[in-house]
CSV table of C-alpha atoms in Angstrom, one decimal:
chain,number,residue,atom,x,y,z
A,16,UNK,CA,-25.0,5.6,-21.8
A,17,UNK,CA,-24.8,3.4,-25.1
A,18,UNK,CA,-24.2,0.8,-24.2
A,19,UNK,CA,-23.0,-0.6,-28.4
A,20,UNK,CA,-20.1,1.7,-28.6
A,21,UNK,CA,-18.4,0.7,-25.7
A,22,UNK,CA,-19.1,5.0,-24.1
A,23,UNK,CA,-20.2,6.1,-21.2
A,24,UNK,CA,-21.2,9.6,-20.7
A,25,UNK,CA,-19.8,10.5,-17.1
A,26,UNK,CA,-19.5,13.6,-15.0
A,27,UNK,CA,-16.1,11.1,-15.4
A,28,UNK,CA,-1.8,5.1,-28.9
A,29,UNK,CA,-0.6,5.5,-31.7
A,30,UNK,CA,0.7,7.8,-34.3
A,31,UNK,CA,1.2,7.7,-37.4
A,32,UNK,CA,3.2,10.3,-38.8
A,33,UNK,CA,3.8,10.6,-42.7
A,34,UNK,CA,2.5,12.4,-45.9
A,35,UNK,CA,-1.1,11.7,-44.0
A,36,UNK,CA,-1.7,11.8,-40.3
A,37,UNK,CA,-3.8,9.5,-38.6
A,38,UNK,CA,-5.4,8.9,-35.3
A,39,UNK,CA,-6.9,5.2,-34.3
A,40,UNK,CA,-9.4,5.4,-32.2
A,41,UNK,CA,-11.8,2.8,-31.5
A,42,UNK,CA,-9.7,0.2,-33.7
A,43,UNK,CA,-10.6,2.6,-36.5
A,44,UNK,CA,-8.8,4.9,-39.0
A,45,UNK,CA,-9.3,8.2,-40.5
A,46,UNK,CA,-7.5,11.3,-42.1
A,47,UNK,CA,-7.3,13.6,-39.7
A,48,UNK,CA,-8.6,17.5,-41.2
A,49,UNK,CA,-5.5,19.8,-40.4
A,50,UNK,CA,-4.2,22.8,-42.0
A,51,UNK,CA,-1.1,23.7,-42.6
A,52,UNK,CA,-0.3,24.9,-38.6
A,53,UNK,CA,-1.1,21.7,-37.8
A,54,UNK,CA,1.4,20.6,-39.9
A,55,UNK,CA,4.1,22.2,-39.4
A,56,UNK,CA,3.2,21.8,-35.1
A,57,UNK,CA,4.1,17.8,-35.7
A,58,UNK,CA,6.7,18.9,-38.1
A,59,UNK,CA,7.7,20.7,-34.4
A,60,UNK,CA,7.4,18.2,-32.2
A,61,UNK,CA,9.1,14.9,-34.8
A,62,UNK,CA,11.9,17.6,-34.8
A,63,UNK,CA,11.5,17.4,-31.1
A,64,UNK,CA,11.5,14.1,-30.7
A,65,UNK,CA,14.5,12.9,-33.1
A,66,UNK,CA,16.8,16.0,-31.2
A,67,UNK,CA,15.7,13.9,-27.9
A,68,UNK,CA,16.6,10.8,-29.0
A,69,UNK,CA,19.9,11.2,-30.4
A,70,UNK,CA,21.5,14.3,-28.5
A,71,UNK,CA,19.6,13.5,-24.6
A,72,UNK,CA,22.2,13.2,-22.1
A,73,UNK,CA,21.2,9.6,-21.1
A,74,UNK,CA,19.2,6.6,-23.9
A,75,UNK,CA,15.6,7.9,-23.6
A,76,UNK,CA,12.1,5.6,-23.9
A,77,UNK,CA,11.0,7.1,-27.1
A,78,UNK,CA,7.4,5.7,-26.4
A,79,UNK,CA,7.0,6.9,-22.9
A,80,UNK,CA,7.8,10.0,-24.6
A,81,UNK,CA,5.6,10.1,-26.8
A,82,UNK,CA,2.5,9.5,-24.1
A,83,UNK,CA,3.5,11.3,-21.8
A,84,UNK,CA,3.2,13.7,-24.9
A,85,UNK,CA,-0.1,13.0,-25.5
A,86,UNK,CA,-0.5,12.9,-21.6
A,87,UNK,CA,-0.1,16.7,-21.5
A,88,UNK,CA,-1.8,17.2,-24.7
A,89,UNK,CA,-4.9,15.9,-23.1
A,90,UNK,CA,-5.3,16.8,-19.8
A,91,UNK,CA,-4.3,20.5,-20.9
A,92,UNK,CA,-7.9,20.6,-22.3
A,93,UNK,CA,-10.0,20.5,-19.1
A,94,UNK,CA,-9.5,18.8,-15.1
A,95,UNK,CA,-11.6,16.0,-16.3
A,96,UNK,CA,-10.3,14.6,-19.2
A,97,UNK,CA,-7.3,12.5,-19.3
A,98,UNK,CA,-5.6,9.5,-21.2
A,99,UNK,CA,-4.9,7.1,-19.5
A,100,UNK,CA,-2.7,4.1,-19.8
A,101,UNK,CA,-4.6,0.1,-19.7
A,102,UNK,CA,-4.1,-0.2,-15.8
A,103,UNK,CA,-5.6,3.0,-15.0
A,104,UNK,CA,-8.3,2.5,-17.8
A,105,UNK,CA,-9.2,-0.3,-16.7
A,106,UNK,CA,-9.7,0.8,-13.2
A,107,UNK,CA,-11.7,3.1,-14.7
A,108,UNK,CA,-14.6,0.5,-15.1
A,109,UNK,CA,-14.6,-0.3,-10.7
A,110,UNK,CA,-16.1,3.8,-10.8
A,111,UNK,CA,-19.6,2.3,-11.8
A,112,UNK,CA,-19.4,-1.2,-11.0
A,113,UNK,CA,-18.2,-3.6,-9.3
A,114,UNK,CA,-15.9,-3.5,-5.9
A,115,UNK,CA,-12.3,-2.3,-5.4
A,116,UNK,CA,-10.5,-1.4,-2.5
A,117,UNK,CA,-9.5,2.0,-1.3
A,118,UNK,CA,-10.0,5.6,1.1
A,119,UNK,CA,-12.8,6.6,-0.6
A,120,UNK,CA,-13.2,9.7,-2.0
A,121,UNK,CA,-13.8,11.2,-5.5
A,122,UNK,CA,-11.3,14.2,-6.3
A,123,UNK,CA,-10.1,16.2,-9.7
A,124,UNK,CA,-7.2,18.6,-10.5
A,125,UNK,CA,-9.3,22.1,-10.1
A,126,UNK,CA,-6.2,24.2,-11.6
A,127,UNK,CA,-3.8,22.1,-11.4
A,128,UNK,CA,-3.5,21.0,-7.8
A,129,UNK,CA,-5.1,17.4,-6.7
A,130,UNK,CA,-8.5,18.4,-4.7
A,131,UNK,CA,-11.2,16.4,-3.1
A,132,UNK,CA,-14.8,16.8,-4.8
A,133,UNK,CA,-16.4,14.9,-2.0
A,134,UNK,CA,-15.6,11.5,0.7
A,135,UNK,CA,-17.5,8.9,-0.2
A,136,UNK,CA,-19.9,8.9,3.1
A,137,UNK,CA,-18.9,5.0,5.6
A,138,UNK,CA,-15.5,4.6,4.4
A,139,UNK,CA,-12.1,5.1,5.5
A,140,UNK,CA,-11.8,9.1,4.3
A,141,UNK,CA,-15.0,10.3,5.7
A,142,UNK,CA,-15.0,8.5,9.4
A,143,UNK,CA,-11.7,10.0,9.3
A,144,UNK,CA,-12.5,13.6,8.7
A,145,UNK,CA,-11.1,14.4,4.5
A,146,UNK,CA,-13.3,16.5,3.9
A,147,UNK,CA,-14.9,18.0,0.2
A,148,UNK,CA,-12.3,20.9,-0.5
A,149,UNK,CA,-9.1,19.8,1.4
A,150,UNK,CA,-5.6,19.8,-1.2
A,151,UNK,CA,-4.1,16.4,-0.9
A,152,UNK,CA,0.0,17.9,-1.4
A,153,UNK,CA,1.8,14.3,-0.7
A,154,UNK,CA,0.7,10.0,-0.5
A,155,UNK,CA,2.9,8.2,0.9
A,156,UNK,CA,6.5,10.1,0.5
A,157,UNK,CA,5.3,11.4,-3.4
A,158,UNK,CA,4.8,14.9,-3.5
A,159,UNK,CA,1.3,15.6,-5.9
A,160,UNK,CA,2.5,18.1,-7.6
A,161,UNK,CA,2.6,17.4,-11.9
A,162,UNK,CA,1.0,13.7,-10.9
A,163,UNK,CA,-1.9,12.7,-13.1
A,164,UNK,CA,-5.7,12.2,-11.9
A,165,UNK,CA,-5.0,8.7,-12.3
A,166,UNK,CA,-2.1,8.2,-10.3
A,167,UNK,CA,-3.0,9.6,-7.3
A,168,UNK,CA,-6.2,7.3,-7.5
A,169,UNK,CA,-4.5,4.3,-8.2
A,170,UNK,CA,-1.2,5.2,-5.1
A,171,UNK,CA,-4.7,5.5,-3.2
A,172,UNK,CA,-6.4,2.6,-4.0
A,173,UNK,CA,-4.8,-1.3,-2.6
A,174,UNK,CA,-4.4,-4.0,-0.8
A,175,UNK,CA,-7.4,-4.2,2.3
A,176,UNK,CA,-6.1,-2.5,4.7
A,177,UNK,CA,-2.7,-2.4,4.1
A,178,UNK,CA,-2.1,2.1,5.4
A,179,UNK,CA,-2.1,4.7,3.1
A,180,UNK,CA,-0.9,8.4,4.9
A,181,UNK,CA,-2.8,11.1,2.8
A,182,UNK,CA,-1.4,15.3,3.9
A,183,UNK,CA,-4.2,17.3,3.3
A,184,UNK,CA,-3.2,21.7,3.8
A,185,UNK,CA,-7.2,22.5,4.2
A,186,UNK,CA,-8.7,26.4,4.2
A,187,UNK,CA,-8.4,28.2,7.8
A,188,UNK,CA,-5.9,26.0,9.0
A,189,UNK,CA,-2.9,27.4,9.8
A,190,UNK,CA,-0.8,23.7,9.1
A,191,UNK,CA,-1.1,20.8,6.7
A,192,UNK,CA,-3.5,17.5,8.5
A,193,UNK,CA,-2.0,14.0,8.2
A,194,UNK,CA,-4.5,10.9,7.7
A,195,UNK,CA,-3.0,7.6,8.5
A,196,UNK,CA,-5.7,5.7,6.5
A,197,UNK,CA,-6.1,1.8,6.5
A,198,UNK,CA,-7.7,0.8,2.8
A,199,UNK,CA,-11.0,-0.7,3.2
A,200,UNK,CA,-13.4,-2.3,0.5
A,201,UNK,CA,-15.3,1.2,-0.9
A,202,UNK,CA,-19.4,0.0,-0.3
A,203,UNK,CA,-21.5,-0.3,-3.3
A,204,UNK,CA,-24.5,0.9,-1.8
A,205,UNK,CA,-25.5,4.0,-3.0
A,206,UNK,CA,-29.1,4.9,-1.4
A,207,UNK,CA,-29.9,4.8,2.5
A,208,UNK,CA,-32.9,6.0,4.4
A,209,UNK,CA,-34.9,6.7,7.8
A,210,UNK,CA,-38.2,7.6,8.8
A,211,UNK,CA,-37.4,11.2,10.4
A,212,UNK,CA,-41.0,10.9,11.6
A,213,UNK,CA,-44.7,9.8,11.1
A,214,UNK,CA,-44.8,10.7,8.1
A,215,UNK,CA,-41.6,12.4,7.0
A,216,UNK,CA,-39.1,10.3,5.2
A,217,UNK,CA,-35.3,10.6,4.7
A,218,UNK,CA,-33.7,9.4,1.4
A,219,UNK,CA,-30.1,9.8,0.9
A,220,UNK,CA,-27.9,9.5,-1.9
A,221,UNK,CA,-23.6,9.1,-1.8
A,222,UNK,CA,-23.7,8.3,-5.9
A,223,UNK,CA,-24.7,7.6,-9.1
A,224,UNK,CA,-24.7,3.6,-10.1
A,225,UNK,CA,-25.3,1.7,-12.0
A,226,UNK,CA,-28.2,0.2,-9.5
A,227,UNK,CA,-29.4,3.1,-8.2
A,228,UNK,CA,-32.8,4.0,-9.5
A,229,UNK,CA,-33.5,0.5,-9.2
A,230,UNK,CA,-32.0,1.0,-4.8
A,231,UNK,CA,-34.4,4.7,-4.9
A,232,UNK,CA,-37.3,2.5,-5.7
A,233,UNK,CA,-36.8,0.0,-3.6
A,234,UNK,CA,-36.5,2.6,-0.9
A,235,UNK,CA,-39.6,5.0,-1.8
A,236,UNK,CA,-41.6,1.8,-1.6
A,237,UNK,CA,-40.5,1.5,2.0
A,238,UNK,CA,-41.1,5.0,2.5
A,239,UNK,CA,-44.3,5.4,1.4
A,240,UNK,CA,-45.7,2.3,2.8
A,241,UNK,CA,-45.2,3.6,6.0
A,242,UNK,CA,-47.7,6.1,8.0
A,243,UNK,CA,-50.4,5.7,5.1
A,244,UNK,CA,-47.8,7.3,2.9
A,245,UNK,CA,-45.3,10.5,2.3
A,246,UNK,CA,-46.5,14.0,3.7
A,247,UNK,CA,-42.6,14.9,3.0
A,248,UNK,CA,-39.1,13.7,1.6
A,249,UNK,CA,-36.1,14.8,2.2
A,250,UNK,CA,-33.5,14.3,-0.7
A,251,UNK,CA,-29.7,14.4,0.6
A,252,UNK,CA,-27.4,14.9,-1.9
A,253,UNK,CA,-24.6,16.2,-0.1
A,254,UNK,CA,-21.1,15.3,-0.8
A,255,UNK,CA,-22.4,12.7,-3.5
A,256,UNK,CA,-20.0,13.5,-7.0
A,257,UNK,CA,-22.0,11.8,-9.0
A,258,UNK,CA,-21.8,9.6,-12.3
A,259,UNK,CA,-24.1,8.3,-14.0
A,260,UNK,CA,-25.6,10.5,-16.3
A,261,UNK,CA,-28.7,8.5,-17.6
A,262,UNK,CA,-29.3,7.4,-13.6
A,263,UNK,CA,-29.4,11.4,-12.9
A,264,UNK,CA,-32.3,11.7,-15.5
A,265,UNK,CA,-34.4,8.9,-14.6
A,266,UNK,CA,-34.2,9.5,-11.0
A,267,UNK,CA,-35.3,12.8,-12.0
A,268,UNK,CA,-37.9,11.6,-13.9
A,269,UNK,CA,-39.6,9.5,-11.0
A,270,UNK,CA,-40.8,13.1,-8.9
A,271,UNK,CA,-41.6,14.9,-12.4
A,272,UNK,CA,-44.1,14.4,-15.3
A,273,UNK,CA,-43.1,16.6,-18.2
A,274,UNK,CA,-41.0,18.8,-19.4
A,275,UNK,CA,-36.7,18.6,-19.7
A,276,UNK,CA,-34.6,17.2,-17.2
A,277,UNK,CA,-31.5,18.1,-18.9
A,278,UNK,CA,-30.4,19.3,-22.1
A,279,UNK,CA,-26.8,18.7,-23.3
A,280,UNK,CA,-25.0,20.4,-25.5
A,281,UNK,CA,-21.9,20.1,-27.7
A,282,UNK,CA,-19.9,21.1,-30.6
A,283,UNK,CA,-20.9,17.6,-32.8
A,284,UNK,CA,-24.4,17.7,-33.3
A,285,UNK,CA,-24.5,13.8,-31.8
A,286,UNK,CA,-23.4,15.0,-28.7
A,287,UNK,CA,-26.3,17.4,-27.8
A,288,UNK,CA,-29.2,15.9,-26.7
A,289,UNK,CA,-32.1,16.6,-24.4
A,290,UNK,CA,-33.6,14.5,-21.5
A,291,UNK,CA,-37.7,14.7,-20.4
A,292,UNK,CA,-39.4,13.5,-18.2
A,293,UNK,CA,-42.7,11.4,-18.8
A,294,UNK,CA,-45.9,10.9,-16.9
A,295,UNK,CA,-45.8,8.0,-13.5
A,296,UNK,CA,-47.4,5.5,-12.7
A,297,UNK,CA,-46.6,6.3,-8.9
A,298,UNK,CA,-48.5,9.5,-7.4
A,299,UNK,CA,-45.7,11.7,-5.7
A,300,UNK,CA,-46.9,14.7,-4.8
A,301,UNK,CA,-45.4,15.6,-2.1
A,302,UNK,CA,-43.2,17.8,-1.3
A,303,UNK,CA,-39.1,17.8,-1.4
A,304,UNK,CA,-36.5,19.2,0.2
A,305,UNK,CA,-33.2,18.2,-1.9
A,306,UNK,CA,-30.5,18.8,0.4
A,307,UNK,CA,-26.9,20.1,-1.9
A,308,UNK,CA,-23.3,21.5,-0.6
A,309,UNK,CA,-20.0,22.3,-2.1
A,310,UNK,CA,-19.3,18.5,-2.4
A,311,UNK,CA,-22.8,18.2,-4.6
A,312,UNK,CA,-21.0,17.3,-7.9
A,313,UNK,CA,-22.5,17.0,-12.1
A,314,UNK,CA,-25.3,14.1,-12.0
A,315,UNK,CA,-26.5,15.0,-8.3
A,316,UNK,CA,-26.8,18.6,-9.9
A,317,UNK,CA,-28.4,17.6,-13.1
A,318,UNK,CA,-31.9,16.4,-10.6
A,319,UNK,CA,-31.2,19.6,-7.7
A,320,UNK,CA,-30.7,21.8,-11.1
A,321,UNK,CA,-34.1,19.9,-13.0
A,322,UNK,CA,-36.8,19.6,-9.2
A,323,UNK,CA,-35.8,23.5,-8.5
A,324,UNK,CA,-36.6,24.7,-12.2
A,325,UNK,CA,-39.5,22.6,-12.5
A,326,UNK,CA,-40.1,24.0,-8.7
A,327,UNK,CA,-40.8,20.2,-7.6
A,328,UNK,CA,-38.4,20.8,-4.9
A,329,UNK,CA,-37.0,23.3,-2.4
A,330,UNK,CA,-33.3,22.9,-3.1
A,331,UNK,CA,-31.5,24.0,0.8
A,332,UNK,CA,-28.1,24.4,2.1
A,333,UNK,CA,-24.5,25.1,-0.2
A,334,UNK,CA,-23.7,26.1,-3.3
A,335,UNK,CA,-22.5,23.1,-5.0
A,336,UNK,CA,-20.1,22.1,-6.9
A,337,UNK,CA,-20.6,23.8,-10.1
A,338,UNK,CA,-19.2,21.2,-12.7
A,339,UNK,CA,-21.5,21.5,-15.5
A,340,UNK,CA,-19.3,18.9,-17.9
A,341,UNK,CA,-20.4,16.0,-20.0
A,342,UNK,CA,-17.1,13.5,-20.6
A,343,UNK,CA,-17.5,10.2,-22.7
A,344,UNK,CA,-14.3,7.2,-22.6
A,345,UNK,CA,-13.1,5.5,-25.7
A,346,UNK,CA,-10.8,2.4,-25.6
A,347,UNK,CA,-7.8,2.7,-27.8
A,348,UNK,CA,-5.6,0.2,-28.7
A,349,UNK,CA,-3.1,-2.2,-26.7
A,350,UNK,CA,-5.6,-1.4,-23.5
A,351,UNK,CA,-4.9,2.5,-22.8
A,352,UNK,CA,-8.6,4.7,-23.1
A,353,UNK,CA,-9.1,8.6,-23.3
A,354,UNK,CA,-11.8,10.6,-21.4
A,355,UNK,CA,-12.4,13.3,-22.4
A,356,UNK,CA,-15.3,16.3,-22.3
A,357,UNK,CA,-17.9,16.1,-25.2
A,358,UNK,CA,-20.5,18.8,-23.5
A,359,UNK,CA,-22.1,21.2,-21.5
A,360,UNK,CA,-24.9,19.9,-20.0
A,361,UNK,CA,-27.9,22.8,-19.0
A,362,UNK,CA,-30.9,23.0,-16.6
A,363,UNK,CA,-35.2,22.6,-17.9
A,364,UNK,CA,-34.4,26.2,-18.4
A,365,UNK,CA,-31.2,26.3,-19.7
A,366,UNK,CA,-28.7,27.6,-17.7
A,367,UNK,CA,-25.2,26.4,-17.4
A,368,UNK,CA,-23.9,25.6,-13.9
A,369,UNK,CA,-20.6,25.5,-15.1
A,370,UNK,CA,-18.3,26.3,-12.5
A,371,UNK,CA,-21.1,28.1,-10.6
A,372,UNK,CA,-22.7,25.6,-8.8
A,373,UNK,CA,-26.6,25.2,-8.1
A,374,UNK,CA,-27.4,28.0,-5.9
A,375,UNK,CA,-29.6,26.9,-2.9
A,376,UNK,CA,-33.4,28.1,-2.3
A,377,UNK,CA,-32.5,28.5,1.0
A,378,UNK,CA,-28.6,28.7,2.9
A,379,UNK,CA,-27.8,26.5,6.0
A,380,UNK,CA,-24.7,25.8,6.9
A,381,UNK,CA,-23.4,22.9,8.0
A,382,UNK,CA,-23.7,21.9,12.2
A,383,UNK,CA,-24.4,19.2,14.2
A,384,UNK,CA,-26.7,20.3,16.9
A,385,UNK,CA,-26.6,20.0,20.6
A,386,UNK,CA,-27.8,17.8,22.6
A,387,UNK,CA,-29.6,20.3,25.2
A,388,UNK,CA,-31.4,18.8,28.5
A,389,UNK,CA,-34.5,19.8,29.0
A,390,UNK,CA,-35.2,22.5,31.6
A,391,UNK,CA,-38.9,23.0,34.0
A,392,UNK,CA,-39.1,26.3,33.2
A,393,UNK,CA,-41.3,28.6,36.3
A,394,UNK,CA,-44.5,28.7,33.9
A,395,UNK,CA,-44.1,25.0,33.2
A,396,UNK,CA,-44.1,24.6,37.4
A,397,UNK,CA,-47.1,27.0,37.9
A,398,UNK,CA,-51.1,26.0,38.1
A,399,UNK,CA,-53.2,25.0,35.4
A,400,UNK,CA,-57.1,24.2,34.7
A,401,UNK,CA,-56.9,20.7,35.9
A,402,UNK,CA,-55.2,21.8,38.6
A,403,UNK,CA,-57.3,23.7,39.9
A,404,UNK,CA,-60.8,22.3,42.9
A,405,UNK,CA,-63.9,21.2,40.8
A,406,UNK,CA,-62.4,21.9,37.7
A,407,UNK,CA,-64.7,19.9,34.5
A,408,UNK,CA,-63.3,17.4,33.6
A,409,UNK,CA,-61.9,16.9,29.9
A,410,UNK,CA,-64.7,15.6,26.6
A,411,UNK,CA,-64.5,11.4,27.1
A,412,UNK,CA,-64.1,11.0,22.9
A,413,UNK,CA,-66.8,8.7,21.5
A,414,UNK,CA,-64.0,7.6,18.3
A,415,UNK,CA,-60.5,6.5,19.7
A,416,UNK,CA,-57.3,8.5,19.0
A,417,UNK,CA,-55.6,7.3,15.9
A,418,UNK,CA,-51.9,6.8,17.1
A,419,UNK,CA,-49.2,6.7,13.9
A,420,UNK,CA,-47.7,3.1,13.5
A,421,UNK,CA,-43.8,3.7,14.1
A,422,UNK,CA,-41.8,2.3,11.6
A,423,UNK,CA,-40.6,-1.1,11.7
A,424,UNK,CA,-36.5,-0.7,11.8
A,425,UNK,CA,-34.5,-2.9,9.2
A,426,UNK,CA,-31.4,-3.2,8.3
A,427,UNK,CA,-30.7,0.4,6.3
A,428,UNK,CA,-32.3,2.6,7.7
A,429,UNK,CA,-30.3,5.8,9.3
A,430,UNK,CA,-29.7,6.1,12.8
A,431,UNK,CA,-32.7,9.0,12.8
A,432,UNK,CA,-31.0,10.3,16.6
A,433,UNK,CA,-28.3,11.6,14.7
A,434,UNK,CA,-30.2,12.9,11.8
A,435,UNK,CA,-32.7,14.8,14.0
A,436,UNK,CA,-29.5,16.7,15.5
A,437,UNK,CA,-27.9,18.1,11.5
A,438,UNK,CA,-28.8,21.6,11.4
A,439,UNK,CA,-30.0,21.6,7.5
A,440,UNK,CA,-31.7,18.0,8.2
A,441,UNK,CA,-33.9,19.8,10.7
A,442,UNK,CA,-34.4,22.4,9.0
A,443,UNK,CA,-35.7,20.6,6.3
A,444,UNK,CA,-37.7,18.2,8.6
A,445,UNK,CA,-38.8,21.9,9.7
A,446,UNK,CA,-39.8,23.6,6.5
A,447,UNK,CA,-41.8,20.3,5.0
A,448,UNK,CA,-44.0,20.2,8.3
A,449,UNK,CA,-44.3,23.5,8.5
A,450,UNK,CA,-45.5,23.5,4.6
A,451,UNK,CA,-48.1,21.2,5.7
A,452,UNK,CA,-49.6,22.9,8.5
A,453,UNK,CA,-50.0,26.0,6.1
A,454,UNK,CA,-51.7,23.5,3.7
A,455,UNK,CA,-54.3,22.6,5.6
A,456,UNK,CA,-54.6,26.0,6.6
A,457,UNK,CA,-55.3,27.4,3.0
A,458,UNK,CA,-57.9,24.6,2.6
A,459,UNK,CA,-55.5,23.0,0.4
């Protein structure tokens, strides 16, 4: 984040035509470097505008025509670039701070189609079952075809408890699905944690906001203080749509002591930068398994890619979303704003994950494991040594056996029973426990 210039790196008008052409950005004007083709195109624009003003069947709003032209110009660059009117630009600030009422989904334009990147955990959309990859075809009674991204966001936000009807189509579903959702306050807390088993922690990061780093430090402190430290950590980045670049860098740095974390490379030199890791005061050498899926995007892919390239964590789950670009946000005159892509980002090994995603080291599909009743087998009923007459009793140990202290439950701990039936979490925990066992066998 560049605090001085009101620019936020995310993973996220006035036109004066005369002898010279100027573009206004953040209140400053500078001459547009244009060749003959640019001037010819601008002349074409003014000719069309003039023709419509004179001869269109109804009176036209010239200002609206120009705004729509700019919207089309920026929106056709890529799915993450957009021109925003004042109300949309103001609401954009809610994505990284403050509180707002809505249904709780992150959306994008994928090939011109309004697509769900991921639902936000704990929100109406998440509870109703909206999934990453769902295509939104209608909001209330309005089709989303040709709808701007900010318009869709604006329609889905609104007064708390007021209903909105979302219609989606989903792969492998024969017909569309309707969700009647009551808007609610979208939670700003982005981190939760739990103890899966004594010594094995679970850290859930739902997005990367201004306070995420501090929240993670608080949760890690609690996890690391239980049972004489952590033997392993499951970091859950599933359905994490990303957020602020600086938070992703600092969070990666918690687990790395040196080397590159991510590099961003743009056309302008000022938009090219390498972010590095530095030695930490905390000793975090425990193994980590990071969970990802198709809803893991942007900043979450930076964290997963950095830990994967440095062999600091094993990545488990399904291939991530594949958003490998960086956006900047600039205010314009009269409250308008523009968000546009300034760079691509690369993992420490130089990988661009744009439209490719982070490929997990171990692919495991999401599944809820059924609770199985414990059955007593024939072998369990067989006689054991201790059942034989006059069998030797076990020796008494001179030292009392150590009993692992169970963690105290606190408000933000997750339901560990539910996590134990999550196939991906269960597989991650099994890997960490196995790693501990083999480390002892190898004497390390």
